[in-house]
Short mmCIF file of C-alpha atoms and ligand atoms in Angstrom, two decimals:
data_model
loop_
_atom_site.label_atom_id
_atom_site.label_comp_id
_atom_site.label_asym_id
_atom_site.label_seq_id
_atom_site.Cartn_x
_atom_site.Cartn_y
_atom_site.Cartn_z
CA UNK A 1 26.66 3.67 -5.43
CA UNK A 2 27.18 2.03 -1.48
CA UNK A 3 24.25 0.45 0.10
CA UNK A 4 22.80 1.80 3.46
CA UNK A 5 24.92 -1.11 5.86
CA UNK A 6 23.53 -2.51 9.10
CA UNK A 7 26.07 -0.32 11.30
CA UNK A 8 24.43 2.64 9.92
CA UNK A 9 20.88 1.89 10.72
CA UNK A 10 21.74 1.34 14.39
CA UNK A 11 23.78 4.89 14.55
CA UNK A 12 20.42 6.30 13.18
CA UNK A 13 19.14 5.86 16.12
CA UNK A 14 22.20 7.55 18.67
CA UNK A 15 21.21 10.37 16.25
CA UNK A 16 17.57 10.27 16.74
CA UNK A 17 17.35 9.84 12.64
CA UNK A 18 14.01 8.05 11.83
CA UNK A 19 14.21 5.13 10.14
CA UNK A 20 12.26 4.59 7.09
CA UNK A 21 11.40 0.65 5.79
CA UNK A 22 8.83 -0.44 3.47
CA UNK A 23 8.26 -3.54 1.57
CA UNK A 24 8.76 -4.44 -2.21
CA UNK A 25 8.91 -7.55 -4.14
CA UNK A 26 9.69 -7.16 -7.57
CA UNK A 27 12.11 -5.21 -9.91
CA UNK A 28 9.82 -1.83 -10.55
CA UNK A 29 8.58 -1.53 -6.84
CA UNK A 30 12.34 -1.76 -5.51
CA UNK A 31 13.53 0.79 -7.99
CA UNK A 32 10.75 3.31 -7.25
CA UNK A 33 11.05 3.09 -3.34
CA UNK A 34 14.88 3.06 -3.57
CA UNK A 35 14.59 6.33 -5.72
CA UNK A 36 12.22 7.79 -3.29
CA UNK A 37 14.83 7.66 -0.35
CA UNK A 38 13.71 4.56 1.96
CA UNK A 39 16.67 3.41 4.61
CA UNK A 40 15.37 -0.29 4.22
CA UNK A 41 13.42 -2.40 1.97
CA UNK A 42 11.88 -5.92 3.47
CA UNK A 43 11.03 -8.40 1.27
CA UNK A 44 8.70 -9.53 3.47
CA UNK A 45 6.73 -12.57 3.89
CA UNK A 46 3.50 -10.46 3.42
CA UNK A 47 4.15 -11.17 -0.15
CA UNK A 48 2.27 -14.33 0.15
CA UNK A 49 -0.68 -12.11 1.12
CA UNK A 50 -0.27 -9.23 -1.29
CA UNK A 51 1.33 -10.35 -4.42
CA UNK A 52 0.55 -14.62 -4.37
CA UNK A 53 -2.53 -14.34 -3.10
CA UNK A 54 -2.55 -16.46 -0.07
CA UNK A 55 -5.09 -15.92 2.91
CA UNK A 56 -1.56 -16.26 5.28
CA UNK A 57 1.98 -15.84 5.23
CA UNK A 58 2.49 -19.53 6.21
CA UNK A 59 2.47 -21.01 2.44
CA UNK A 60 5.69 -18.71 1.20
CA UNK A 61 8.77 -20.47 0.50
CA UNK A 62 12.43 -20.21 0.97
CA UNK A 63 12.42 -20.24 -3.31
CA UNK A 64 9.65 -17.80 -3.46
CA UNK A 65 11.50 -15.42 -1.32
CA UNK A 66 14.94 -16.11 -2.98
CA UNK A 67 13.01 -15.40 -6.07
CA UNK A 68 11.40 -12.22 -5.18
CA UNK A 69 14.41 -10.97 -3.26
CA UNK A 70 16.72 -11.55 -6.00
CA UNK A 71 14.58 -9.24 -8.16
CA UNK A 72 14.34 -6.32 -5.20
CA UNK A 73 18.31 -6.44 -5.17
CA UNK A 74 18.32 -5.80 -9.11
CA UNK A 75 16.08 -3.13 -8.40
CA UNK A 76 17.88 -1.01 -5.64
CA UNK A 77 21.42 0.37 -5.27
CA UNK A 78 20.90 2.48 -2.52
CA UNK A 79 18.57 0.69 0.55
CA UNK A 80 19.61 -1.92 2.61
CA UNK A 81 17.62 -4.84 1.35
CA UNK A 82 16.19 -7.33 4.02
CA UNK A 83 14.64 -10.70 3.41
CA UNK A 84 12.01 -12.72 5.80
CA UNK A 85 12.71 -16.14 6.67
CA UNK A 86 9.50 -18.09 5.93
CA UNK A 87 7.94 -20.37 8.24
CA UNK A 88 9.66 -23.30 9.29
CA UNK A 89 12.93 -22.22 8.07
CA UNK A 90 14.02 -21.12 11.23
CA UNK A 91 12.11 -22.49 13.94
CA UNK A 92 13.33 -25.87 13.26
CA UNK A 93 17.00 -25.06 14.88
CA UNK A 94 20.25 -23.22 14.25
CA UNK A 95 21.46 -25.56 11.41
CA UNK A 96 18.31 -24.86 9.47
CA UNK A 97 18.19 -21.10 9.88
CA UNK A 98 22.13 -21.21 9.14
CA UNK A 99 21.54 -22.93 5.48
CA UNK A 100 18.73 -20.93 4.64
CA UNK A 101 19.50 -17.72 5.66
CA UNK A 102 22.69 -18.33 3.76
CA UNK A 103 20.55 -18.75 0.80
CA UNK A 104 19.48 -15.72 1.53
CA UNK A 105 22.80 -13.76 1.21
CA UNK A 106 24.57 -15.89 -0.85
CA UNK A 107 21.63 -16.73 -3.66
CA UNK A 108 19.49 -13.45 -3.59
CA UNK A 109 21.85 -10.98 -2.39
CA UNK A 110 20.07 -9.80 0.75
CA UNK A 111 21.93 -7.82 3.50
CA UNK A 112 20.19 -9.04 5.92
CA UNK A 113 17.03 -11.61 7.02
CA UNK A 114 14.68 -11.12 9.80
CA UNK A 115 12.55 -13.80 11.33
CA UNK A 116 9.98 -14.07 14.00
CA UNK A 117 10.17 -14.43 17.72
CA UNK A 118 11.49 -13.70 20.92
CA UNK A 119 13.70 -15.83 23.12
CA UNK A 120 12.58 -19.12 21.77
CA UNK A 121 14.58 -18.16 18.55
CA UNK A 122 17.93 -16.54 20.16
CA UNK A 123 19.73 -19.42 19.61
CA UNK A 124 19.58 -19.20 15.87
CA UNK A 125 19.64 -15.35 15.82
CA UNK A 126 23.44 -15.66 18.06
CA UNK A 127 24.40 -18.48 15.18
CA UNK A 128 23.50 -16.22 12.29
CA UNK A 129 25.21 -13.16 13.56
CA UNK A 130 28.04 -15.32 14.48
CA UNK A 131 28.19 -16.69 10.66
CA UNK A 132 27.95 -12.96 9.52
CA UNK A 133 24.40 -12.53 8.77
CA UNK A 134 22.83 -9.47 9.88
CA UNK A 135 19.47 -10.41 11.69
CA UNK A 136 16.51 -8.09 12.12
CA UNK A 137 14.15 -9.73 15.06
CA UNK A 138 9.98 -9.00 14.58
CA UNK A 139 7.78 -8.89 18.04
CA UNK A 140 4.33 -8.35 19.17
CA UNK A 141 1.79 -9.62 16.13
CA UNK A 142 3.99 -12.14 14.23
CA UNK A 143 1.79 -13.14 11.24
CA UNK A 144 3.53 -16.69 10.81
CA UNK A 145 1.70 -17.38 14.77
CA UNK A 146 -1.48 -16.34 13.36
CA UNK A 147 -3.11 -19.73 14.32
CA UNK A 148 -2.04 -19.48 17.92
CA UNK A 149 -2.93 -15.59 18.23
CA UNK A 150 -6.57 -16.95 16.64
CA UNK A 151 -6.17 -13.67 14.57
CA UNK A 152 -4.80 -10.30 13.76
CA UNK A 153 -5.27 -8.67 17.14
CA UNK A 154 -3.25 -6.13 19.04
CA UNK A 155 -0.74 -8.20 21.17
CA UNK A 156 0.76 -6.86 24.52
CA UNK A 157 -2.18 -5.91 26.25
CA UNK A 158 -2.23 -7.50 29.58
CA UNK A 159 0.84 -6.92 31.81
CA UNK A 160 2.04 -10.86 31.58
CA UNK A 161 2.31 -10.28 27.58
CA UNK A 162 3.62 -6.59 27.89
CA UNK A 163 6.65 -7.72 29.93
CA UNK A 164 6.90 -10.96 27.32
CA UNK A 165 7.55 -8.78 24.74
CA UNK A 166 9.85 -6.43 26.53
CA UNK A 167 11.96 -9.71 27.83
CA UNK A 168 12.19 -10.61 24.11
CA UNK A 169 13.28 -7.33 22.74
CA UNK A 170 16.16 -7.69 25.03
CA UNK A 171 17.00 -11.04 24.65
CA UNK A 172 17.00 -10.40 20.59
CA UNK A 173 19.34 -7.56 21.64
CA UNK A 174 21.51 -9.87 23.35
CA UNK A 175 21.52 -12.43 20.52
CA UNK A 176 23.41 -9.69 18.26
CA UNK A 177 19.74 -8.25 16.45
CA UNK A 178 20.56 -5.27 14.77
CA UNK A 179 16.85 -3.86 15.04
CA UNK A 180 13.47 -5.44 15.90
CA UNK A 181 10.10 -4.81 14.12
CA UNK A 182 7.53 -3.81 16.75
CA UNK A 183 3.86 -4.85 15.05
CA UNK A 184 0.54 -3.96 16.48
CA UNK A 185 1.37 -3.21 20.02
CA UNK A 186 0.11 0.02 22.25
CA UNK A 187 2.31 2.83 21.73
CA UNK A 188 3.26 2.88 25.57
CA UNK A 189 4.81 -0.78 25.39
CA UNK A 190 6.83 0.31 22.17
CA UNK A 191 8.07 3.31 24.08
CA UNK A 192 9.22 1.50 26.83
CA UNK A 193 10.98 -1.21 24.69
CA UNK A 194 12.17 1.83 22.40
CA UNK A 195 14.16 2.97 25.48
CA UNK A 196 14.93 0.10 26.89
CA UNK A 197 17.02 -1.25 24.12
CA UNK A 198 20.20 0.09 22.19
CA UNK A 199 19.13 -1.30 18.91
CA UNK A 200 16.39 0.67 16.75
CA UNK A 201 12.66 -0.46 16.81
CA UNK A 202 10.71 -0.16 14.29
CA UNK A 203 6.89 -0.14 14.34
CA UNK A 204 4.02 -1.09 12.22
CA UNK A 205 1.05 -0.61 14.48
CA UNK A 206 3.11 0.21 17.50
CA UNK A 207 3.02 4.07 17.75
CA UNK A 208 5.20 7.06 16.70
CA UNK A 209 7.66 6.71 19.45
CA UNK A 210 9.55 3.72 17.89
CA UNK A 211 13.15 4.55 15.66
CA UNK A 212 11.35 4.38 12.82
CA UNK A 213 8.22 3.16 11.01
CA UNK A 214 7.24 0.24 8.19
CA UNK A 215 4.53 -0.42 6.30
CA UNK A 216 3.62 -2.75 3.47
CA UNK A 217 3.81 -1.23 0.40
CA UNK A 218 0.36 -2.28 -1.43
CA UNK A 219 -1.26 -1.40 1.62
CA UNK A 220 -0.21 2.16 1.64
CA UNK A 221 -0.65 2.49 -2.11
CA UNK A 222 -4.33 1.38 -1.76
CA UNK A 223 -3.37 -1.98 -4.32
CA UNK A 224 -4.20 -4.43 -1.49
CA UNK A 225 -7.35 -6.51 -1.06
CA UNK A 226 -10.73 -4.91 1.14
CA UNK A 227 -9.28 -5.20 4.28
CA UNK A 228 -6.95 -2.70 5.70
CA UNK A 229 -5.77 -2.64 9.28
CA UNK A 230 -6.22 0.41 11.19
CA UNK A 231 -2.67 1.43 11.27
CA UNK A 232 -1.93 1.57 7.84
CA UNK A 233 -2.47 5.28 6.39
CA UNK A 234 -3.21 5.18 2.71
CA UNK A 235 -1.15 7.65 0.48
CA UNK A 236 -2.59 7.05 -2.67
CA UNK A 237 -5.45 5.29 -4.38
CA UNK A 238 -3.57 2.98 -7.17
CA UNK A 239 -5.91 0.12 -7.07
CA UNK A 240 -8.80 2.50 -8.26
CA UNK A 241 -6.34 4.44 -10.68
CA UNK A 242 -5.29 1.06 -12.43
CA UNK A 243 -8.90 -0.40 -12.54
CA UNK A 244 -9.67 2.85 -14.15
CA UNK A 245 -7.03 2.83 -16.75
CA UNK A 246 -7.83 -0.80 -17.64
CA UNK A 247 -11.60 0.08 -17.96
CA UNK A 248 -10.62 2.87 -20.52
CA UNK A 249 -8.43 0.59 -22.39
CA UNK A 250 -10.88 -1.99 -23.15
CA UNK A 251 -13.62 0.55 -23.67
CA UNK A 252 -11.11 1.87 -26.28
CA UNK A 253 -10.38 -1.23 -27.60
CA UNK A 254 -13.67 -2.31 -28.43
CA UNK A 255 -14.62 0.91 -29.70
CA UNK A 256 -11.28 1.12 -31.91
CA UNK A 257 -10.41 4.11 -30.16
CA UNK A 258 -7.37 2.48 -29.82
CA UNK A 259 -4.44 2.51 -31.08
CA UNK A 260 -4.78 5.34 -32.94
CA UNK A 261 -2.20 6.24 -35.95
CA UNK A 262 0.14 7.70 -33.61
CA UNK A 263 0.31 4.37 -31.74
CA UNK A 264 0.84 2.49 -34.79
CA UNK A 265 3.29 2.25 -37.97
CA UNK A 266 2.76 2.97 -41.93
CA UNK A 267 4.86 0.98 -44.30
CA UNK A 268 6.26 4.38 -45.89
CA UNK A 269 7.41 5.83 -42.50
CA UNK A 270 11.45 5.22 -42.46
CA UNK A 271 12.68 3.20 -39.47
CA UNK A 272 14.81 6.47 -37.86
CA UNK A 273 11.54 8.08 -37.73
CA UNK A 274 9.93 5.59 -35.37
CA UNK A 275 11.09 6.99 -32.04
CA UNK A 276 12.74 5.06 -29.28
CA UNK A 277 10.89 1.19 -29.42
CA UNK A 278 9.09 -0.28 -26.89
CA UNK A 279 10.98 -3.16 -24.91
CA UNK A 280 8.84 -5.74 -26.81
CA UNK A 281 10.09 -4.64 -30.02
CA UNK A 282 13.62 -3.57 -29.34
CA UNK A 283 14.52 -7.12 -28.96
CA UNK A 284 12.88 -8.15 -32.15
CA UNK A 285 14.59 -5.38 -34.79
O1 KIV B 1 6.19 -9.88 5.72
C1 KIV B 1 6.16 -8.21 6.19
O2 KIV B 1 5.81 -7.40 5.07
C2 KIV B 1 6.47 -7.97 7.33
C3 KIV B 1 6.65 -6.28 7.87
C4 KIV B 1 4.87 -6.24 8.02
C5 KIV B 1 6.98 -5.70 9.00
O3 KIV B 1 6.80 -8.25 8.27
#
């Protein structure tokens, strides 16, 4: 099956078709979201917070991103897979950006990379696009700048910062980015940006007028920690379901209710009657 291409994504804006992006970080979740029909799987550096247990995205390394992106690519065959460039893998200049983004495409087999920032990273964006590396921009609440923002706060509230987000979006478009994530900005500003650029905008906490939406998988499935930003809609409560399942398993093990004969083997059963062995047994028999 042919993967969704960057040109397909840009055409979606022209056809007024909403773009669905979601994060995934491993093989099983990539396979689930791909089968659910999303357009873009983002291997976000939110990985650091929802999978690796850091309190910001800053400690995530390029090696982390390559490792997880490889698994996501193996788990999907339809969606476009984009990988985040971690903190300090592109801010330091075009040569670093090229080398590091190149590894995300060549080793991890991502189709595109995402990086945070506006005009200040446009030299890098241009160099990447010129080298054949599709780029997604990211404006507004850019988590790698959390120490400058002083917290996870709505951005673009005052006229000056709103103007900067708009001019950054235009600069990213000029530099060759094929779409832009807008995070945690007022919806009227997101609507203005969306009208002002020909490339698609993908919002998270940026209202309904963006050309598409993105959510962090663990947030929308209810697996992430206790803090849930207001812009996250929880579509399932998997954290609670997992806890209950493991509590029931623990209880059954402690009271010898599991395993039952149904999940056990007796020595007089013939091999063919055992059904399909679980993966853990299949490789040993
Ligand atoms: O890292 C991430 O998951 C992201 C999305 C929130 C857009 O950048």
